[in-house]
Structures are given as structure tokens and as C-alpha cells.
Coordinates of C-alpha atoms and ligand atoms in Angstrom, one line a residue:
M400 CA 98.9 44.9 -127.6
D401 CA 101.7 42.9 -129.4
G402 CA 102.4 39.1 -129.3
T403 CA 100.3 35.9 -129.4
S404 CA 99.2 34.2 -126.7
S405 CA 100.0 30.6 -125.8
L406 CA 96.5 30.0 -124.3
R407 CA 94.0 27.4 -125.6
H408 CA 90.6 29.0 -126.4
S409 CA 87.5 26.5 -126.3
A410 CA 86.5 24.6 -129.4
L411 CA 82.8 25.9 -129.2
M412 CA 84.2 29.5 -128.4
E413 CA 86.5 29.6 -131.5
S414 CA 83.8 28.1 -133.4
V415 CA 81.0 31.5 -132.7
D416 CA 80.9 34.5 -134.5
Q417 CA 81.0 38.5 -133.4
A418 CA 77.2 39.4 -133.7
I419 CA 77.3 40.8 -137.1
S420 CA 75.1 43.4 -136.3
I421 CA 76.6 44.7 -133.4
K422 CA 80.2 43.8 -135.2
Y423 CA 78.8 46.6 -137.8
N424 CA 77.7 48.9 -135.1
N425 CA 81.3 49.4 -133.1
L426 CA 82.7 49.5 -137.0
V427 CA 79.6 53.2 -137.4
Y428 CA 80.3 53.7 -133.5
D429 CA 84.4 53.5 -134.9
L430 CA 83.5 55.6 -137.9
K431 CA 81.6 58.5 -136.3
A432 CA 84.1 58.2 -133.6
T433 CA 86.7 59.8 -136.4
G434 CA 84.7 62.3 -137.2
H435 CA 82.4 60.4 -140.5
D436 CA 79.1 61.4 -140.8
I437 CA 77.2 57.8 -140.8
I438 CA 73.0 57.4 -141.9
T439 CA 72.8 55.1 -139.3
L440 CA 70.3 52.8 -140.8
S441 CA 72.0 49.5 -138.7
L442 CA 70.7 50.0 -135.2
G443 CA 68.7 48.1 -133.7
E444 CA 66.8 50.7 -131.2
S445 CA 64.4 53.2 -131.8
Y446 CA 65.9 56.6 -130.2
F447 CA 63.0 58.3 -128.1
D448 CA 62.9 61.3 -125.5
V449 CA 63.0 59.7 -122.3
P450 CA 63.8 61.4 -119.0
A451 CA 67.3 61.1 -117.5
P452 CA 66.7 58.5 -114.6
D453 CA 67.1 60.4 -110.8
F454 CA 67.6 57.6 -108.6
G455 CA 67.6 60.9 -105.6
G456 CA 64.3 59.4 -104.0
I457 CA 65.6 55.8 -104.2
D458 CA 67.0 54.4 -100.3
P459 CA 71.0 54.4 -100.4
G460 CA 70.7 51.0 -98.8
E461 CA 68.2 49.4 -101.4
L462 CA 70.3 51.9 -104.6
H463 CA 73.9 50.3 -104.2
H464 CA 73.0 46.2 -104.0
Y465 CA 71.6 43.3 -105.0
A466 CA 68.4 42.3 -105.5
H467 CA 66.2 39.8 -104.9
S468 CA 67.3 37.0 -108.2
R469 CA 64.3 36.7 -109.3
G470 CA 64.1 40.6 -109.6
L471 CA 62.4 43.1 -108.2
P472 CA 59.0 42.5 -107.1
E473 CA 57.4 45.6 -107.4
L474 CA 58.9 45.2 -110.7
R475 CA 57.6 41.4 -111.6
R476 CA 54.1 42.2 -110.7
Q477 CA 54.0 45.5 -112.3
L478 CA 55.2 43.3 -115.5
A479 CA 52.6 41.2 -114.1
K480 CA 49.9 43.3 -114.4
Y481 CA 51.3 44.2 -118.3
Y482 CA 50.3 41.3 -119.5
G483 CA 47.8 40.2 -117.9
D484 CA 45.9 43.5 -118.4
Q485 CA 46.6 43.7 -122.2
F486 CA 47.2 40.8 -122.9
G487 CA 44.9 38.5 -121.2
L488 CA 48.0 36.1 -119.9
P489 CA 47.2 35.5 -116.1
V490 CA 50.9 35.4 -114.7
D491 CA 51.7 35.1 -110.8
P492 CA 54.6 37.5 -109.6
D493 CA 56.0 35.1 -107.3
H494 CA 56.2 32.3 -109.5
E495 CA 55.9 32.4 -113.0
I496 CA 58.1 35.5 -114.2
L497 CA 61.7 36.3 -113.6
I498 CA 63.4 39.4 -114.8
T499 CA 66.8 39.1 -115.3
A500 CA 70.1 41.4 -117.0
G501 CA 68.1 42.0 -120.9
S502 CA 66.2 39.4 -122.8
K503 CA 69.1 38.3 -125.3
V504 CA 70.1 37.0 -121.8
A505 CA 67.2 35.5 -120.7
I506 CA 66.1 33.5 -123.6
Y507 CA 69.9 32.1 -122.9
L508 CA 69.0 30.4 -119.6
A509 CA 65.9 29.3 -120.6
L510 CA 67.4 26.8 -123.4
L511 CA 70.4 25.9 -120.6
A512 CA 67.9 25.2 -118.3
T513 CA 65.6 22.8 -121.7
V514 CA 68.3 21.8 -124.7
E515 CA 70.6 18.6 -123.7
P516 CA 73.5 18.4 -125.8
G517 CA 72.5 16.6 -129.3
D518 CA 68.8 18.3 -128.9
E519 CA 66.9 20.2 -131.8
V520 CA 65.7 23.6 -131.7
V521 CA 63.9 24.9 -134.7
V522 CA 64.8 28.4 -135.3
L523 CA 62.8 30.1 -138.5
E524 CA 64.4 32.6 -141.1
P525 CA 64.3 35.3 -140.6
F526 CA 65.8 34.8 -137.0
W527 CA 67.4 37.4 -134.4
L528 CA 70.7 36.6 -134.8
S529 CA 71.8 35.3 -131.0
Y530 CA 69.2 32.7 -131.0
P531 CA 70.8 30.3 -133.4
T532 CA 74.1 30.8 -131.7
Q533 CA 72.1 30.5 -128.8
V534 CA 71.9 27.1 -129.4
R535 CA 74.8 26.5 -129.9
L536 CA 76.1 27.5 -127.4
C537 CA 73.6 25.2 -125.1
G538 CA 75.6 21.9 -126.8
G539 CA 72.2 22.2 -129.1
M540 CA 71.5 21.6 -133.4
P541 CA 69.4 24.8 -134.5
V542 CA 67.5 24.0 -137.3
M543 CA 66.7 26.3 -139.4
V544 CA 63.6 26.9 -141.3
P545 CA 63.8 29.4 -144.7
H546 CA 62.8 32.3 -144.9
D547 CA 59.6 31.4 -148.1
V548 CA 58.4 28.1 -145.9
E549 CA 55.2 28.5 -144.1
I550 CA 54.5 28.4 -140.6
F551 CA 51.8 25.2 -141.5
E552 CA 54.8 23.5 -142.6
L553 CA 56.8 22.9 -140.3
A554 CA 56.2 19.3 -138.7
R555 CA 58.4 18.7 -141.8
Y556 CA 61.3 20.0 -139.7
L557 CA 60.8 18.4 -136.1
T558 CA 62.6 15.1 -135.5
G559 CA 63.3 13.2 -132.3
R560 CA 65.8 15.7 -130.9
T561 CA 63.9 18.9 -131.1
R562 CA 63.2 20.4 -127.9
A563 CA 62.3 23.8 -128.9
I564 CA 60.1 26.0 -131.6
I565 CA 61.6 30.2 -131.2
I566 CA 59.4 32.7 -132.7
N567 CA 59.8 36.5 -132.4
N568 CA 56.7 38.0 -132.7
P569 CA 56.6 41.0 -134.2
N570 CA 59.7 39.9 -136.3
N571 CA 62.8 41.4 -136.6
P572 CA 64.2 41.7 -139.3
S573 CA 60.7 41.5 -141.4
G574 CA 58.1 43.6 -139.5
R575 CA 55.4 40.6 -139.7
V576 CA 52.8 39.8 -136.8
Y577 CA 52.0 36.3 -136.6
T578 CA 48.6 35.7 -137.7
A579 CA 46.0 34.0 -135.4
A580 CA 45.9 31.4 -136.7
E581 CA 49.6 30.6 -137.5
L582 CA 49.7 30.5 -133.5
E583 CA 46.8 28.7 -132.7
F584 CA 49.0 26.3 -135.1
L585 CA 52.5 26.5 -133.2
H586 CA 50.3 25.3 -129.8
E587 CA 49.1 22.8 -131.7
L588 CA 52.7 21.4 -132.7
A589 CA 54.3 22.1 -129.5
D590 CA 51.2 20.2 -127.6
R591 CA 51.6 17.6 -129.9
H592 CA 54.9 17.0 -130.2
G593 CA 55.8 18.3 -126.1
L594 CA 57.9 20.8 -126.8
L595 CA 59.1 24.6 -125.6
L596 CA 57.8 27.4 -127.0
V597 CA 59.7 29.9 -127.5
V598 CA 58.0 33.2 -127.9
D599 CA 59.9 36.7 -127.9
E600 CA 57.7 39.2 -128.2
A601 CA 60.3 42.5 -127.4
Y602 CA 58.4 44.9 -129.9
N603 CA 55.0 43.8 -129.3
E604 CA 54.6 47.4 -128.7
F605 CA 55.9 47.8 -132.2
V606 CA 52.5 47.2 -134.6
A607 CA 50.3 49.5 -136.4
P608 CA 47.8 51.6 -135.8
G609 CA 44.2 49.7 -134.8
T610 CA 46.1 46.7 -134.5
R611 CA 45.6 44.5 -131.3
F612 CA 48.7 42.8 -131.0
V613 CA 48.2 39.0 -129.8
S614 CA 50.6 37.1 -127.5
C615 CA 51.0 33.9 -128.1
G616 CA 51.1 32.6 -124.5
A617 CA 47.6 34.8 -124.0
A618 CA 45.9 30.9 -125.6
D619 CA 47.9 28.9 -122.7
P620 CA 47.0 30.2 -119.9
D621 CA 49.0 27.5 -117.5
K622 CA 52.2 27.6 -119.4
R623 CA 52.1 24.0 -120.4
H624 CA 54.4 24.8 -123.2
T625 CA 54.9 28.4 -123.9
M626 CA 57.5 31.0 -122.4
T627 CA 57.5 34.6 -123.4
V628 CA 59.8 36.7 -123.1
N629 CA 60.6 40.9 -123.8
S630 CA 62.3 43.2 -122.8
M631 CA 62.4 47.4 -121.5
S632 CA 65.0 47.9 -124.1
K633 CA 62.7 48.4 -127.4
N634 CA 58.9 49.7 -125.2
Y635 CA 60.7 51.2 -122.8
G636 CA 63.6 53.0 -125.3
I637 CA 66.2 52.4 -122.9
S638 CA 68.4 49.2 -124.0
G639 CA 71.2 50.5 -122.5
W640 CA 70.0 49.6 -119.3
R641 CA 69.8 46.4 -119.6
V642 CA 66.5 44.8 -118.2
G643 CA 64.2 42.2 -119.8
Y644 CA 62.5 39.0 -118.3
V645 CA 60.6 35.7 -118.9
I646 CA 57.0 34.5 -118.4
A647 CA 57.3 31.2 -118.2
H648 CA 55.6 28.3 -116.0
Q649 CA 56.8 27.7 -112.2
A650 CA 59.0 25.1 -112.3
L651 CA 60.8 26.9 -115.5
V652 CA 61.3 30.1 -113.7
E653 CA 62.6 27.6 -111.1
Q654 CA 65.5 26.1 -113.2
I655 CA 65.8 29.4 -114.9
L656 CA 67.0 31.4 -111.5
K657 CA 69.4 29.0 -110.7
V658 CA 71.3 29.9 -114.0
N659 CA 70.4 33.7 -113.0
Q660 CA 72.0 33.6 -109.7
H661 CA 75.2 31.8 -110.9
L662 CA 75.5 34.1 -114.0
I663 CA 74.2 37.8 -113.2
T664 CA 72.7 37.8 -109.7
C665 CA 70.3 40.3 -110.4
A666 CA 69.3 42.9 -113.0
P667 CA 70.6 46.3 -112.2
T668 CA 68.5 47.2 -108.5
P669 CA 68.7 51.2 -109.3
L670 CA 67.0 50.7 -112.9
M671 CA 64.2 47.9 -111.4
R672 CA 63.5 50.6 -108.4
Y673 CA 63.3 53.0 -111.3
L674 CA 61.3 51.5 -113.4
A675 CA 58.9 50.0 -111.0
D676 CA 58.4 53.7 -109.3
H677 CA 57.4 55.3 -113.1
F678 CA 56.2 52.2 -114.5
D679 CA 53.3 53.2 -117.0
S680 CA 54.2 56.8 -117.0
L681 CA 57.5 55.5 -119.1
I682 CA 55.0 54.1 -121.5
E683 CA 53.1 56.6 -121.6
R684 CA 56.1 58.6 -122.9
T685 CA 57.1 56.1 -125.3
R686 CA 54.2 54.8 -126.8
P687 CA 53.5 57.8 -129.5
Q688 CA 57.0 57.7 -130.3
I689 CA 56.5 54.0 -130.9
Q690 CA 53.4 55.1 -132.9
H691 CA 55.4 57.6 -135.1
V692 CA 58.3 55.1 -135.6
V693 CA 56.0 52.4 -137.3
A694 CA 54.7 55.4 -139.1
T695 CA 58.2 55.9 -140.0
R696 CA 58.4 52.2 -140.8
N697 CA 55.0 52.2 -143.3
E698 CA 55.7 55.4 -145.0
V699 CA 59.2 53.9 -145.5
A700 CA 58.3 50.7 -147.4
G701 CA 56.2 53.1 -149.5
W702 CA 59.3 55.1 -150.6
L703 CA 61.5 51.7 -150.9
A704 CA 58.2 50.8 -153.4
A705 CA 59.1 53.6 -155.4
R706 CA 62.3 52.7 -155.8
G707 CA 61.6 49.1 -157.6
I708 CA 63.2 47.1 -154.0
E709 CA 60.6 44.9 -152.5
V710 CA 61.0 44.3 -149.1
L711 CA 60.0 41.3 -147.1
P712 CA 56.1 41.4 -146.2
G713 CA 55.7 43.3 -142.5
E714 CA 53.8 46.4 -140.8
A715 CA 55.2 46.3 -137.4
T716 CA 58.7 47.0 -135.1
F717 CA 61.1 49.9 -137.1
Y718 CA 62.6 47.3 -139.6
L719 CA 62.3 46.4 -143.2
F720 CA 64.4 43.3 -144.3
A721 CA 65.0 45.1 -148.7
S722 CA 66.0 42.8 -151.5
L723 CA 68.8 43.4 -153.0
G724 CA 66.4 42.7 -156.1
R725 CA 69.8 43.0 -159.3
S726 CA 72.6 43.7 -158.0
A727 CA 74.9 41.2 -157.7
L728 CA 76.4 40.8 -154.5
G729 CA 76.2 38.9 -151.1
S730 CA 74.8 40.7 -148.7
D731 CA 78.1 41.9 -146.5
E732 CA 80.3 43.1 -149.3
F733 CA 76.7 45.0 -150.2
A734 CA 76.9 46.8 -146.7
E735 CA 80.6 46.6 -146.7
R736 CA 80.9 48.4 -149.7
L737 CA 77.6 51.0 -149.0
L738 CA 79.1 51.8 -145.5
R739 CA 83.1 52.4 -147.0
E740 CA 81.4 53.9 -150.8
S741 CA 78.5 56.1 -149.6
G742 CA 78.5 56.1 -145.3
V743 CA 75.2 54.7 -145.0
S744 CA 75.2 51.4 -142.8
V745 CA 72.6 48.6 -143.0
V746 CA 73.3 45.2 -141.6
P747 CA 73.3 42.6 -144.1
G748 CA 71.1 40.0 -144.4
I749 CA 73.0 36.8 -143.9
A750 CA 73.3 37.7 -140.8
Y751 CA 69.3 36.1 -140.3
G752 CA 69.9 32.7 -142.2
D753 CA 71.5 31.2 -145.5
S754 CA 68.0 31.7 -146.9
C755 CA 68.1 35.6 -146.7
D756 CA 71.7 36.8 -148.1
R757 CA 69.4 38.6 -151.0
H758 CA 68.0 41.2 -148.5
I759 CA 69.3 43.9 -145.9
R760 CA 68.3 45.0 -142.9
I761 CA 67.2 48.7 -142.4
S762 CA 65.9 50.2 -139.2
V763 CA 64.3 53.5 -139.4
G764 CA 65.0 54.3 -135.2
T765 CA 67.5 56.7 -135.3
E766 CA 67.3 59.0 -138.4
T767 CA 65.2 62.2 -139.8
P768 CA 63.3 60.9 -142.5
E769 CA 65.7 63.3 -144.7
R770 CA 68.1 61.2 -143.3
I771 CA 66.4 58.0 -144.3
R772 CA 65.7 59.3 -148.2
R773 CA 69.8 59.6 -148.5
G774 CA 70.1 56.7 -147.4
L775 CA 67.5 54.7 -149.8
D776 CA 69.1 56.5 -152.2
A777 CA 72.6 55.1 -151.9
I778 CA 71.0 51.6 -151.6
G779 CA 69.1 52.0 -154.6
R780 CA 72.1 53.2 -156.9
L781 CA 74.0 50.2 -155.0
I782 CA 71.9 48.2 -156.7
E783 CA 71.7 49.4 -160.1
S784 CA 76.0 50.2 -160.0
S785 CA 76.0 46.1 -158.7
G786 CA 73.8 44.5 -161.3
G787 CA 74.2 41.2 -162.2
Ligands
LIG1062 N1 65.1 39.6 -129.2 C1 65.3 40.6 -129.9 C2 64.6 40.8 -131.2 C3 66.2 41.7 -130.2 O1 65.7 42.3 -131.9 C4 66.3 41.7 -129.4 C5 67.9 42.8 -129.4 N2 68.3 43.6 -130.2 C6 66.6 41.3 -128.3 C7 65.9 40.2 -128.2 C8 67.2 41.7 -126.7 O2 67.8 42.8 -126.4 P1 67.7 43.0 -124.4 O3 68.4 42.2 -124.3 O4 68.3 44.9 -125.3 O5 66.8 42.8 -124.0

């Protein structure tokens, strides 16, 4: 294709950048397609052995058609039971949960339902990179909190325009899990200032062995101010299926439902049906694999330490947020050179906030330990050779 288009784009869209992690992943897909062997430490997912879905038993009258816009009732009931049984968060499947095409869009729908133009939303660095862009797409202003600021200092980032705080627990990219005291403090803050607490728990199963995950919403069973977002993508190892969900007060779900009807209609019907029918067996199959990748993550933390590379504190997920130490490069240039010179892909820390440009995200979800080691060797070499 050549030639220029005279069509005008909206200033808002022009101001939005590509999601840096996805941009890198597309680069990796393109390089692999042209025969390059890339040690891929950039993907935001973990590859599991999951059975290919068999839709054979599903009634064709259901299989090919739209489903309920709140999500298939049977899957809503399974998810409500999951949160109730596992985390003590009671969920009414008819009114307090909505399933949509991934948690990414679930967060956006919730922000659309909450944020007025000019409203502020507090986002903690390192943030999952779509939060600030989604806030801007709603006409809001993300207020970024640098990564070295303690949760207990958050009050100074609030103004009369603050409407919401978004947290990601466990955190992508650091692997950090919030403490009980921190969650309690966030609830107090939300109550005191009338804020919505958006809690993204996409990695809730990926905690260290012996750790019990505490869902933030459990301390707010009436959902006065807490909205929980989660996804089948990571816990079930099926990111490509695009099934995520939001748990919130009935009144907020009613608002989200309207936008979902206008933008999405419903999550894919056959996939919701399959998930409802195999809900427990699938998570039983992925749980040992999740434990394995979390153990790998924590072993890799040791390998990095042995190379003198520091990471932000964390013990969950399959990510490590590693410091560039003595390197004089910014994280984007570092990641770009690492890929070009050594065939190793990571995500530059700048994607996760301005305070994170001295870091890179390393994902250990898709490579063998031997290839991860080779990737770390290349990272160590580039840190040394690019020292200021
Ligand atoms: N939240 C976090 C923290 C994530 O890392 C991701 C995916 N990388 C998502 C939400 C989105 O997940 P999905 O849209 O696949 O449900």
C-alpha cells in the first residue's frame, strides 16, 4: 500500500501510543516468522499444557450465537462460587458479575462508567501499561505514583478530582503481592475519599507455594467501593480466548452492562460454554503448572542475584522487574539493542512508568530454564558493556 490518506484522525487517538509490550511481541512474532531464533522473555503469558477445546457436545443452537450480555449464566455461577469459596468474597451471579471479552476491556468499561472528563485516577508504578491509556481514553487524567513511594503515602496524590485508584495484585511486572496492612489502608482511603478501588487480580493463582492469596474485595463484601477484575487468560493459560470478568456493586455492573452491550455484546459463546462445563478440571490441570512457573520465577531471581542484577521486591507471577544497574542506556534502547545484538526480547521498564526507565521486565513463562539462563547471560553482558 502506498499514498497518503487525507482522512483526519481524532487528536485523542493520535495522542495514544502502541502498547509497548505488545509492540515488542509483534516484533518478536515477525522475527520468528523470518526464521530468527529469539529467546522470548517479553511475552505476558505462561504457556501451559491445556487441552484443545472440543465443541462437539455443545448444542448448535447455542454454539454459534450470541449469549447473555452479562455472560453465560452457568459461567457466572462458577466464577461467583470461585470467589466465594476461595477468597470469601460473596458474589451474586445474577447482579454482581459481568463476563466480557477479556479483563482489559472489563477495566476500560468500568472506567468509562466512572470517569468524567478531567477526573483523576491514581495509578501506581510499575503499572500495567494499559491503565493510564485507558484513563486518557475516557477523558480522565492518570496520576502516576513513582515506584518507590509507599502505599501509606498515597493520600498526597489525591485531589478533589480523584475518582479511583487502580492496583494490580499480584503486580505485573514486579511480582509483588500487597500486604494485609496495605489493603486495609487502601480500603480506608477509598472510604474516606469516596473513591472506586479497581483491583486487577489477573495473576491471583500465581502466588508462592504456601501463600494464601487475599482478595482485596473480601474486606468489602457489600462492594461499596471495590471493583475486582479478573480473567481466564493467565489462570487458565488461555489468553487468546479473550474471556475476563468484573465483580462489582450491582449499580456499577448495570452501568458496565450498557457499555458492554454497545461495544462487545458478549464474550465468545462457545468458549464460555466450554469453560462453564470444564471450570474445575481446567484449573486443576493448570494449578501444578502455575506452581512450577512461580517456582521458576523465584529460582531466576536467584540467578539474577548471582549475576549482581537486582530486582524490585516480589515473589508472585512469572515476571521479574530487573534493574539495569550500571548500564548507561535507557530501558527502550537497552531492550532494542538486546533484541538486535543477542536475539533476546524483554520489555523496557519505561512501559511501566517514568520511574521505571532503569528496569526491564523479564517474563519466564514461555522459555526453558536453559534458554532463560542464556537470556540472562546476554542481559548481564549488555549491562556490563553499556556501563556509563
Ligand atoms: N491485567 C494485567 C495486570 C495483565 O497483565 C493483563 C494481560 N497482560 C491483563 C489485565 C489483561 O488480560 P486479558 O485482557 O487477557 O484478560
